[in-house]
Short mmCIF file of N, CA and C and ligand atoms in Angstrom, two decimals:
data_model
loop_
_atom_site.label_atom_id
_atom_site.label_comp_id
_atom_site.label_asym_id
_atom_site.label_seq_id
_atom_site.Cartn_x
_atom_site.Cartn_y
_atom_site.Cartn_z
N MET A 27 210.04 14.00 -118.54
CA MET A 27 208.88 13.97 -117.68
C MET A 27 208.61 12.54 -117.20
N ALA A 28 208.33 12.45 -115.92
CA ALA A 28 208.09 11.12 -115.35
C ALA A 28 206.72 10.60 -115.76
N VAL A 29 206.70 9.36 -116.06
CA VAL A 29 205.42 8.76 -116.42
C VAL A 29 205.02 7.79 -115.31
N PHE A 30 203.89 8.05 -114.70
CA PHE A 30 203.42 7.19 -113.63
C PHE A 30 202.35 6.25 -114.12
N ASP A 31 202.49 5.06 -113.71
CA ASP A 31 201.46 4.07 -113.93
C ASP A 31 200.28 4.41 -113.02
N GLN A 32 199.09 4.10 -113.44
CA GLN A 32 197.90 4.42 -112.62
C GLN A 32 197.99 3.80 -111.23
N THR A 33 198.41 2.52 -111.20
CA THR A 33 198.50 1.80 -109.93
C THR A 33 199.54 2.45 -109.02
N GLU A 34 200.64 2.85 -109.62
CA GLU A 34 201.72 3.51 -108.88
C GLU A 34 201.20 4.79 -108.24
N LYS A 35 200.47 5.54 -109.02
CA LYS A 35 199.89 6.79 -108.54
C LYS A 35 198.99 6.54 -107.34
N LYS A 36 198.19 5.48 -107.47
CA LYS A 36 197.24 5.12 -106.42
C LYS A 36 197.98 4.78 -105.13
N ILE A 37 199.07 3.97 -105.30
CA ILE A 37 199.83 3.54 -104.13
C ILE A 37 200.49 4.74 -103.44
N ILE A 38 201.03 5.65 -104.24
CA ILE A 38 201.65 6.84 -103.68
C ILE A 38 200.63 7.68 -102.92
N THR A 39 199.46 7.81 -103.50
CA THR A 39 198.40 8.59 -102.84
C THR A 39 198.01 7.96 -101.51
N ILE A 40 197.83 6.64 -101.53
CA ILE A 40 197.44 5.94 -100.30
C ILE A 40 198.54 6.08 -99.24
N THR A 41 199.81 5.91 -99.67
CA THR A 41 200.94 6.02 -98.74
C THR A 41 200.97 7.40 -98.10
N LEU A 42 200.80 8.43 -98.91
CA LEU A 42 200.81 9.80 -98.38
C LEU A 42 199.65 10.00 -97.41
N ALA A 43 198.50 9.44 -97.75
CA ALA A 43 197.33 9.59 -96.88
C ALA A 43 197.58 8.92 -95.53
N VAL A 44 198.17 7.73 -95.55
CA VAL A 44 198.45 7.01 -94.31
C VAL A 44 199.49 7.76 -93.48
N LEU A 45 200.53 8.24 -94.16
CA LEU A 45 201.56 9.03 -93.47
C LEU A 45 200.95 10.27 -92.82
N GLY A 46 200.11 10.92 -93.59
CA GLY A 46 199.43 12.12 -93.08
C GLY A 46 198.61 11.79 -91.85
N LEU A 47 197.95 10.65 -91.89
CA LEU A 47 197.14 10.21 -90.77
C LEU A 47 198.01 9.98 -89.53
N PHE A 48 199.18 9.38 -89.73
CA PHE A 48 200.11 9.15 -88.62
C PHE A 48 200.54 10.46 -87.98
N VAL A 49 200.97 11.38 -88.82
CA VAL A 49 201.43 12.68 -88.31
C VAL A 49 200.28 13.37 -87.58
N PHE A 50 199.10 13.32 -88.20
CA PHE A 50 197.93 13.93 -87.57
C PHE A 50 197.66 13.30 -86.21
N SER A 51 197.76 11.95 -86.13
CA SER A 51 197.50 11.24 -84.87
C SER A 51 198.44 11.70 -83.77
N ILE A 52 199.71 11.85 -84.13
CA ILE A 52 200.71 12.28 -83.14
C ILE A 52 200.37 13.68 -82.63
N LEU A 53 200.08 14.57 -83.56
CA LEU A 53 199.78 15.95 -83.18
C LEU A 53 198.48 16.01 -82.38
N TYR A 54 197.52 15.17 -82.80
CA TYR A 54 196.24 15.13 -82.08
C TYR A 54 196.44 14.65 -80.66
N ALA A 55 197.21 13.55 -80.50
CA ALA A 55 197.47 13.00 -79.16
C ALA A 55 198.18 14.04 -78.30
N LYS A 56 199.08 14.77 -78.93
CA LYS A 56 199.87 15.77 -78.20
C LYS A 56 198.96 16.85 -77.63
N SER A 57 197.98 17.29 -78.43
CA SER A 57 197.13 18.38 -77.94
C SER A 57 195.98 17.84 -77.09
N ARG A 58 195.36 16.75 -77.55
CA ARG A 58 194.18 16.24 -76.87
C ARG A 58 194.51 15.63 -75.51
N TYR A 59 195.55 14.83 -75.46
CA TYR A 59 195.88 14.12 -74.22
C TYR A 59 197.12 14.70 -73.55
N GLN A 60 197.55 15.85 -74.01
CA GLN A 60 198.79 16.44 -73.50
C GLN A 60 199.91 15.42 -73.47
N ALA A 61 199.89 14.53 -74.44
CA ALA A 61 200.97 13.55 -74.53
C ALA A 61 202.26 14.31 -74.79
N ASP A 62 203.23 14.06 -73.95
CA ASP A 62 204.47 14.77 -74.07
C ASP A 62 205.42 13.97 -74.94
N VAL A 63 205.77 14.51 -76.06
CA VAL A 63 206.78 13.84 -76.88
C VAL A 63 208.13 14.15 -76.24
N PRO A 64 208.86 13.12 -75.82
CA PRO A 64 210.09 13.38 -75.07
C PRO A 64 211.09 14.22 -75.87
N ASP A 65 211.77 15.10 -75.15
CA ASP A 65 212.82 15.90 -75.77
C ASP A 65 214.13 15.17 -75.63
N CYS A 66 215.02 15.46 -76.54
CA CYS A 66 216.39 14.95 -76.42
C CYS A 66 217.26 16.10 -75.94
N VAL A 67 217.96 15.87 -74.85
CA VAL A 67 218.78 16.90 -74.23
C VAL A 67 220.24 16.60 -74.58
N PRO A 68 221.04 17.62 -74.87
CA PRO A 68 222.45 17.35 -75.16
C PRO A 68 223.10 16.57 -74.02
N TYR A 69 223.89 15.58 -74.38
CA TYR A 69 224.47 14.69 -73.38
C TYR A 69 225.44 15.43 -72.46
N ASP A 70 225.28 15.16 -71.17
CA ASP A 70 226.20 15.72 -70.19
C ASP A 70 226.36 14.68 -69.10
N LYS A 71 227.58 14.44 -68.70
CA LYS A 71 227.86 13.41 -67.71
C LYS A 71 227.14 13.64 -66.40
N ALA A 72 226.82 14.90 -66.11
CA ALA A 72 226.13 15.26 -64.86
C ALA A 72 224.82 14.48 -64.72
N TYR A 73 224.18 14.16 -65.83
CA TYR A 73 222.90 13.47 -65.78
C TYR A 73 223.03 11.99 -65.41
N THR A 74 224.22 11.46 -65.44
CA THR A 74 224.40 10.04 -65.13
C THR A 74 224.48 9.80 -63.63
N GLU A 75 224.44 10.88 -62.86
CA GLU A 75 224.48 10.81 -61.40
C GLU A 75 223.04 10.86 -60.90
N PRO A 76 222.48 9.71 -60.41
CA PRO A 76 221.06 9.73 -60.05
C PRO A 76 220.79 10.68 -58.89
N LYS A 77 219.76 11.49 -59.03
CA LYS A 77 219.37 12.35 -57.89
C LYS A 77 218.02 12.99 -58.10
N VAL A 78 217.46 13.48 -56.99
CA VAL A 78 216.24 14.27 -57.02
C VAL A 78 216.66 15.66 -56.56
N LYS A 79 216.42 16.61 -57.41
CA LYS A 79 216.86 17.98 -57.12
C LYS A 79 215.63 18.86 -56.96
N LYS A 80 215.59 19.56 -55.83
CA LYS A 80 214.46 20.46 -55.60
C LYS A 80 214.81 21.83 -56.16
N ILE A 81 213.97 22.34 -57.04
CA ILE A 81 214.18 23.67 -57.60
C ILE A 81 213.45 24.68 -56.72
N ASP A 82 212.17 24.43 -56.48
CA ASP A 82 211.42 25.16 -55.46
C ASP A 82 210.34 24.23 -54.93
N ASP A 83 209.40 24.74 -54.12
CA ASP A 83 208.42 23.87 -53.46
C ASP A 83 207.59 23.03 -54.42
N LYS A 84 207.43 23.51 -55.66
CA LYS A 84 206.57 22.80 -56.60
C LYS A 84 207.32 22.33 -57.84
N THR A 85 208.60 22.47 -57.85
CA THR A 85 209.36 22.11 -59.04
C THR A 85 210.56 21.25 -58.67
N TYR A 86 210.62 20.10 -59.33
CA TYR A 86 211.70 19.17 -59.04
C TYR A 86 212.34 18.70 -60.33
N GLN A 87 213.59 18.29 -60.22
CA GLN A 87 214.26 17.61 -61.32
C GLN A 87 214.68 16.24 -60.84
N VAL A 88 214.43 15.24 -61.66
CA VAL A 88 214.88 13.89 -61.32
C VAL A 88 215.86 13.43 -62.38
N PHE A 89 217.05 13.08 -61.95
CA PHE A 89 218.03 12.49 -62.86
C PHE A 89 217.90 10.98 -62.67
N ALA A 90 217.20 10.34 -63.59
CA ALA A 90 216.92 8.91 -63.46
C ALA A 90 217.92 8.12 -64.29
N VAL A 91 218.49 7.11 -63.65
CA VAL A 91 219.47 6.28 -64.33
C VAL A 91 219.00 4.83 -64.31
N ALA A 92 218.92 4.25 -65.49
CA ALA A 92 218.52 2.85 -65.61
C ALA A 92 219.77 2.00 -65.82
N GLN A 93 219.78 0.84 -65.20
CA GLN A 93 220.85 -0.12 -65.47
C GLN A 93 220.32 -1.50 -65.10
N MET A 94 220.97 -2.54 -65.59
CA MET A 94 220.51 -3.89 -65.29
C MET A 94 220.64 -4.15 -63.79
N TRP A 95 219.60 -4.40 -63.02
CA TRP A 95 218.22 -4.30 -63.37
C TRP A 95 217.52 -3.46 -62.31
N GLN A 96 217.78 -2.22 -62.41
CA GLN A 96 217.20 -1.30 -61.44
C GLN A 96 217.14 0.13 -61.99
N PHE A 97 216.31 0.92 -61.33
CA PHE A 97 216.29 2.35 -61.59
C PHE A 97 216.83 3.06 -60.35
N GLN A 98 217.58 4.10 -60.61
CA GLN A 98 218.00 4.95 -59.50
C GLN A 98 217.65 6.39 -59.84
N PRO A 99 217.12 7.15 -58.91
CA PRO A 99 216.68 6.72 -57.58
C PRO A 99 215.45 5.80 -57.68
N ALA A 100 215.39 4.85 -56.74
CA ALA A 100 214.30 3.87 -56.77
C ALA A 100 213.03 4.42 -56.14
N GLU A 101 213.20 5.40 -55.25
CA GLU A 101 212.04 6.02 -54.62
C GLU A 101 212.19 7.53 -54.70
N ILE A 102 211.17 8.14 -55.26
CA ILE A 102 211.21 9.59 -55.46
C ILE A 102 210.07 10.20 -54.66
N TYR A 103 210.38 10.98 -53.67
CA TYR A 103 209.36 11.60 -52.82
C TYR A 103 209.16 13.05 -53.22
N ILE A 104 207.91 13.37 -53.52
CA ILE A 104 207.59 14.77 -53.85
C ILE A 104 206.23 15.13 -53.27
N PRO A 105 206.01 16.42 -53.01
CA PRO A 105 204.70 16.85 -52.53
C PRO A 105 203.69 16.95 -53.67
N VAL A 106 202.42 16.82 -53.33
CA VAL A 106 201.37 16.86 -54.35
C VAL A 106 201.38 18.21 -55.08
N GLY A 107 201.10 18.16 -56.36
CA GLY A 107 201.09 19.37 -57.18
C GLY A 107 202.43 19.69 -57.81
N SER A 108 203.40 18.85 -57.57
CA SER A 108 204.74 19.13 -58.09
C SER A 108 204.84 18.89 -59.59
N GLN A 109 205.65 19.73 -60.18
CA GLN A 109 206.00 19.52 -61.58
C GLN A 109 207.42 18.98 -61.62
N VAL A 110 207.56 17.86 -62.29
CA VAL A 110 208.85 17.18 -62.26
C VAL A 110 209.42 17.02 -63.67
N ASP A 111 210.65 17.48 -63.83
CA ASP A 111 211.39 17.22 -65.07
C ASP A 111 212.19 15.94 -64.88
N PHE A 112 211.90 14.94 -65.69
CA PHE A 112 212.69 13.71 -65.64
C PHE A 112 213.75 13.74 -66.72
N PHE A 113 214.99 13.54 -66.32
CA PHE A 113 216.09 13.38 -67.27
C PHE A 113 216.53 11.93 -67.16
N LEU A 114 216.45 11.23 -68.27
CA LEU A 114 216.62 9.78 -68.21
C LEU A 114 217.79 9.31 -69.07
N THR A 115 218.59 8.44 -68.49
CA THR A 115 219.65 7.81 -69.28
C THR A 115 219.86 6.38 -68.80
N SER A 116 220.72 5.64 -69.50
CA SER A 116 221.01 4.27 -69.13
C SER A 116 222.51 4.09 -68.99
N LYS A 117 222.88 3.16 -68.09
CA LYS A 117 224.30 2.86 -67.93
C LYS A 117 224.75 1.71 -68.81
N ASP A 118 223.76 0.99 -69.36
CA ASP A 118 224.15 -0.16 -70.20
C ASP A 118 223.23 -0.28 -71.41
N VAL A 119 222.35 -1.26 -71.39
CA VAL A 119 221.51 -1.51 -72.57
C VAL A 119 220.31 -0.56 -72.58
N VAL A 120 219.48 -0.73 -73.59
CA VAL A 120 218.27 0.10 -73.69
C VAL A 120 217.22 -0.40 -72.71
N HIS A 121 216.70 0.49 -71.90
CA HIS A 121 215.63 0.18 -70.97
C HIS A 121 214.42 1.05 -71.30
N GLY A 122 213.27 0.62 -70.79
CA GLY A 122 212.06 1.43 -70.93
C GLY A 122 211.80 2.17 -69.63
N PHE A 123 210.94 3.16 -69.71
CA PHE A 123 210.63 3.97 -68.54
C PHE A 123 209.18 4.43 -68.68
N ALA A 124 208.29 3.69 -68.03
CA ALA A 124 206.87 4.03 -68.13
C ALA A 124 206.37 4.38 -66.74
N ILE A 125 205.69 5.50 -66.61
CA ILE A 125 205.12 5.89 -65.33
C ILE A 125 203.63 5.61 -65.37
N ASN A 126 203.21 4.76 -64.43
CA ASN A 126 201.82 4.37 -64.31
C ASN A 126 200.90 5.57 -64.18
N GLN A 127 199.78 5.54 -64.87
CA GLN A 127 198.74 6.57 -64.83
C GLN A 127 199.20 7.91 -65.37
N LYS A 128 200.35 7.95 -65.97
CA LYS A 128 200.88 9.26 -66.35
C LYS A 128 201.20 9.44 -67.82
N ASN A 129 200.88 8.46 -68.63
CA ASN A 129 201.08 8.67 -70.05
C ASN A 129 202.55 8.99 -70.40
N VAL A 130 203.43 8.41 -69.62
CA VAL A 130 204.86 8.61 -69.90
C VAL A 130 205.44 7.30 -70.39
N ASN A 131 206.13 7.37 -71.51
CA ASN A 131 206.71 6.19 -72.12
C ASN A 131 208.01 6.63 -72.78
N MET A 132 209.10 6.39 -72.09
CA MET A 132 210.39 6.84 -72.61
C MET A 132 211.35 5.66 -72.72
N MET A 133 212.41 5.87 -73.48
CA MET A 133 213.47 4.90 -73.57
C MET A 133 214.71 5.48 -72.88
N ALA A 134 215.39 4.60 -72.13
CA ALA A 134 216.65 4.99 -71.52
C ALA A 134 217.77 4.44 -72.39
N VAL A 135 218.56 5.31 -72.93
CA VAL A 135 219.58 4.91 -73.88
C VAL A 135 220.94 5.42 -73.41
N TYR A 136 221.90 4.51 -73.42
CA TYR A 136 223.27 4.87 -73.03
C TYR A 136 223.79 6.00 -73.91
N GLY A 137 224.38 7.00 -73.27
CA GLY A 137 224.95 8.10 -74.03
C GLY A 137 223.95 9.14 -74.48
N ASN A 138 222.69 8.95 -74.07
CA ASN A 138 221.65 9.90 -74.44
C ASN A 138 220.86 10.33 -73.21
N ILE A 139 220.31 11.51 -73.27
CA ILE A 139 219.44 11.99 -72.20
C ILE A 139 218.08 12.27 -72.82
N ASN A 140 217.05 11.64 -72.28
CA ASN A 140 215.69 11.96 -72.70
C ASN A 140 215.00 12.69 -71.58
N LYS A 141 214.22 13.66 -71.95
CA LYS A 141 213.57 14.50 -70.93
C LYS A 141 212.07 14.57 -71.15
N THR A 142 211.35 14.52 -70.05
CA THR A 142 209.92 14.79 -70.12
C THR A 142 209.50 15.46 -68.83
N THR A 143 208.37 16.15 -68.87
CA THR A 143 207.89 16.88 -67.70
C THR A 143 206.53 16.33 -67.29
N VAL A 144 206.38 16.04 -66.01
CA VAL A 144 205.15 15.46 -65.51
C VAL A 144 204.68 16.24 -64.29
N THR A 145 203.38 16.49 -64.23
CA THR A 145 202.80 17.13 -63.05
C THR A 145 202.00 16.10 -62.27
N PHE A 146 202.26 16.03 -60.97
CA PHE A 146 201.57 15.06 -60.11
C PHE A 146 200.53 15.80 -59.26
N ASP A 147 199.29 15.79 -59.76
CA ASP A 147 198.22 16.55 -59.11
C ASP A 147 197.53 15.77 -58.00
N LYS A 148 197.70 14.45 -58.02
CA LYS A 148 197.01 13.64 -57.02
C LYS A 148 198.02 12.86 -56.20
N PRO A 149 197.77 12.80 -54.87
CA PRO A 149 198.67 12.01 -54.04
C PRO A 149 198.56 10.53 -54.39
N GLY A 150 199.62 9.79 -54.13
CA GLY A 150 199.58 8.37 -54.42
C GLY A 150 200.96 7.85 -54.75
N VAL A 151 200.98 6.57 -55.08
CA VAL A 151 202.24 5.93 -55.46
C VAL A 151 202.17 5.60 -56.95
N TYR A 152 203.06 6.16 -57.70
CA TYR A 152 203.09 5.95 -59.14
C TYR A 152 204.26 5.03 -59.48
N LYS A 153 203.91 3.86 -59.97
CA LYS A 153 204.95 2.89 -60.28
C LYS A 153 205.65 3.22 -61.60
N ILE A 154 206.94 3.06 -61.58
CA ILE A 154 207.72 3.19 -62.81
C ILE A 154 208.20 1.79 -63.19
N THR A 155 207.97 1.41 -64.43
CA THR A 155 208.41 0.08 -64.84
C THR A 155 209.23 0.16 -66.13
N CYS A 156 210.10 -0.81 -66.26
CA CYS A 156 210.86 -0.96 -67.50
C CYS A 156 210.00 -1.79 -68.45
N HIS A 157 209.71 -1.25 -69.60
CA HIS A 157 208.85 -1.96 -70.54
C HIS A 157 209.60 -2.35 -71.81
N GLU A 158 210.92 -2.41 -71.68
CA GLU A 158 211.74 -2.86 -72.81
C GLU A 158 212.55 -4.05 -72.31
N TYR A 159 212.37 -5.20 -72.96
CA TYR A 159 213.07 -6.39 -72.45
C TYR A 159 214.58 -6.16 -72.43
N CYS A 160 215.18 -6.33 -71.23
CA CYS A 160 216.59 -5.95 -71.09
C CYS A 160 217.40 -7.04 -70.43
N GLY A 161 216.86 -8.26 -70.39
CA GLY A 161 217.64 -9.36 -69.84
C GLY A 161 216.95 -10.05 -68.69
N ALA A 162 217.72 -10.89 -68.00
CA ALA A 162 217.15 -11.81 -67.01
C ALA A 162 216.36 -11.12 -65.90
N GLY A 163 216.77 -9.93 -65.51
CA GLY A 163 216.10 -9.29 -64.38
C GLY A 163 215.10 -8.22 -64.80
N HIS A 164 214.75 -8.24 -66.06
CA HIS A 164 213.86 -7.20 -66.61
C HIS A 164 212.60 -6.96 -65.78
N GLN A 165 211.95 -8.07 -65.40
CA GLN A 165 210.66 -7.92 -64.71
C GLN A 165 210.81 -7.33 -63.31
N ASN A 166 212.04 -7.25 -62.81
CA ASN A 166 212.24 -6.68 -61.48
C ASN A 166 212.57 -5.19 -61.52
N MET A 167 212.67 -4.66 -62.72
CA MET A 167 213.08 -3.26 -62.82
C MET A 167 211.91 -2.34 -62.55
N GLN A 168 211.88 -1.85 -61.34
CA GLN A 168 210.80 -0.95 -60.96
C GLN A 168 211.31 0.16 -60.06
N ALA A 169 210.56 1.22 -60.05
CA ALA A 169 210.83 2.31 -59.11
C ALA A 169 209.47 2.93 -58.80
N GLN A 170 209.45 3.90 -57.92
CA GLN A 170 208.17 4.55 -57.67
C GLN A 170 208.32 6.01 -57.30
N VAL A 171 207.28 6.75 -57.72
CA VAL A 171 207.18 8.15 -57.33
C VAL A 171 206.14 8.20 -56.23
N ILE A 172 206.54 8.69 -55.07
CA ILE A 172 205.61 8.76 -53.94
C ILE A 172 205.21 10.21 -53.75
N VAL A 173 203.93 10.44 -54.01
CA VAL A 173 203.41 11.82 -53.97
C VAL A 173 202.59 11.99 -52.70
N ASN A 174 203.07 12.85 -51.82
CA ASN A 174 202.40 13.07 -50.53
C ASN A 174 201.58 14.34 -50.57
N ASP A 175 200.53 14.31 -49.81
CA ASP A 175 199.79 15.52 -49.58
C ASP A 175 200.09 15.98 -48.16
N PRO A 176 200.95 16.96 -47.97
CA PRO A 176 201.35 17.36 -46.61
C PRO A 176 200.18 17.88 -45.78
N ALA A 177 199.10 18.34 -46.49
CA ALA A 177 197.95 18.89 -45.77
C ALA A 177 197.04 17.78 -45.24
N ALA A 178 197.13 16.60 -45.85
CA ALA A 178 196.27 15.50 -45.44
C ALA A 178 196.74 14.91 -44.11
N THR A 179 195.78 14.51 -43.29
CA THR A 179 196.16 13.85 -42.03
C THR A 179 195.92 12.36 -42.19
N ASN A 180 196.99 11.62 -42.26
CA ASN A 180 196.81 10.18 -42.36
C ASN A 180 197.92 9.43 -41.65
CU1 CUA B 24 215.29 -2.68 -68.05
CU2 CUA B 24 213.67 -4.17 -68.96
#
């Protein structure tokens, strides 16, 4: 039978409580803020070809490819209300992929595909930035999602 020191017991209890709090926080964020925990998709070379694919009028797929020091496609045009599946990978080092105002924070990793789904309910320009230091041109790594409202006259 294991014999625990009182202090040891205390530390284990505190550790479990903190761990529990972390797990709870993640689950809470997921439900409360609809924070999307990115999925990992089985690797397929098809995803390394940057493109915007229209599934139907409100559903798009974006194959986003990060490399030093740019994102492709650099400009993504979609109509307002679209739901977009982003499939993200990198051609070289690890890059970040954050979409402004959208609670999206992904990593682009060579040989891996990360996926998340975002709905763009409001027209506007949503900047995508690399938030993982990736070398001399890091601060220039940007792209944008341009969401148009075809019904608006402007
Ligand atoms: Cu790519 Cu920083």
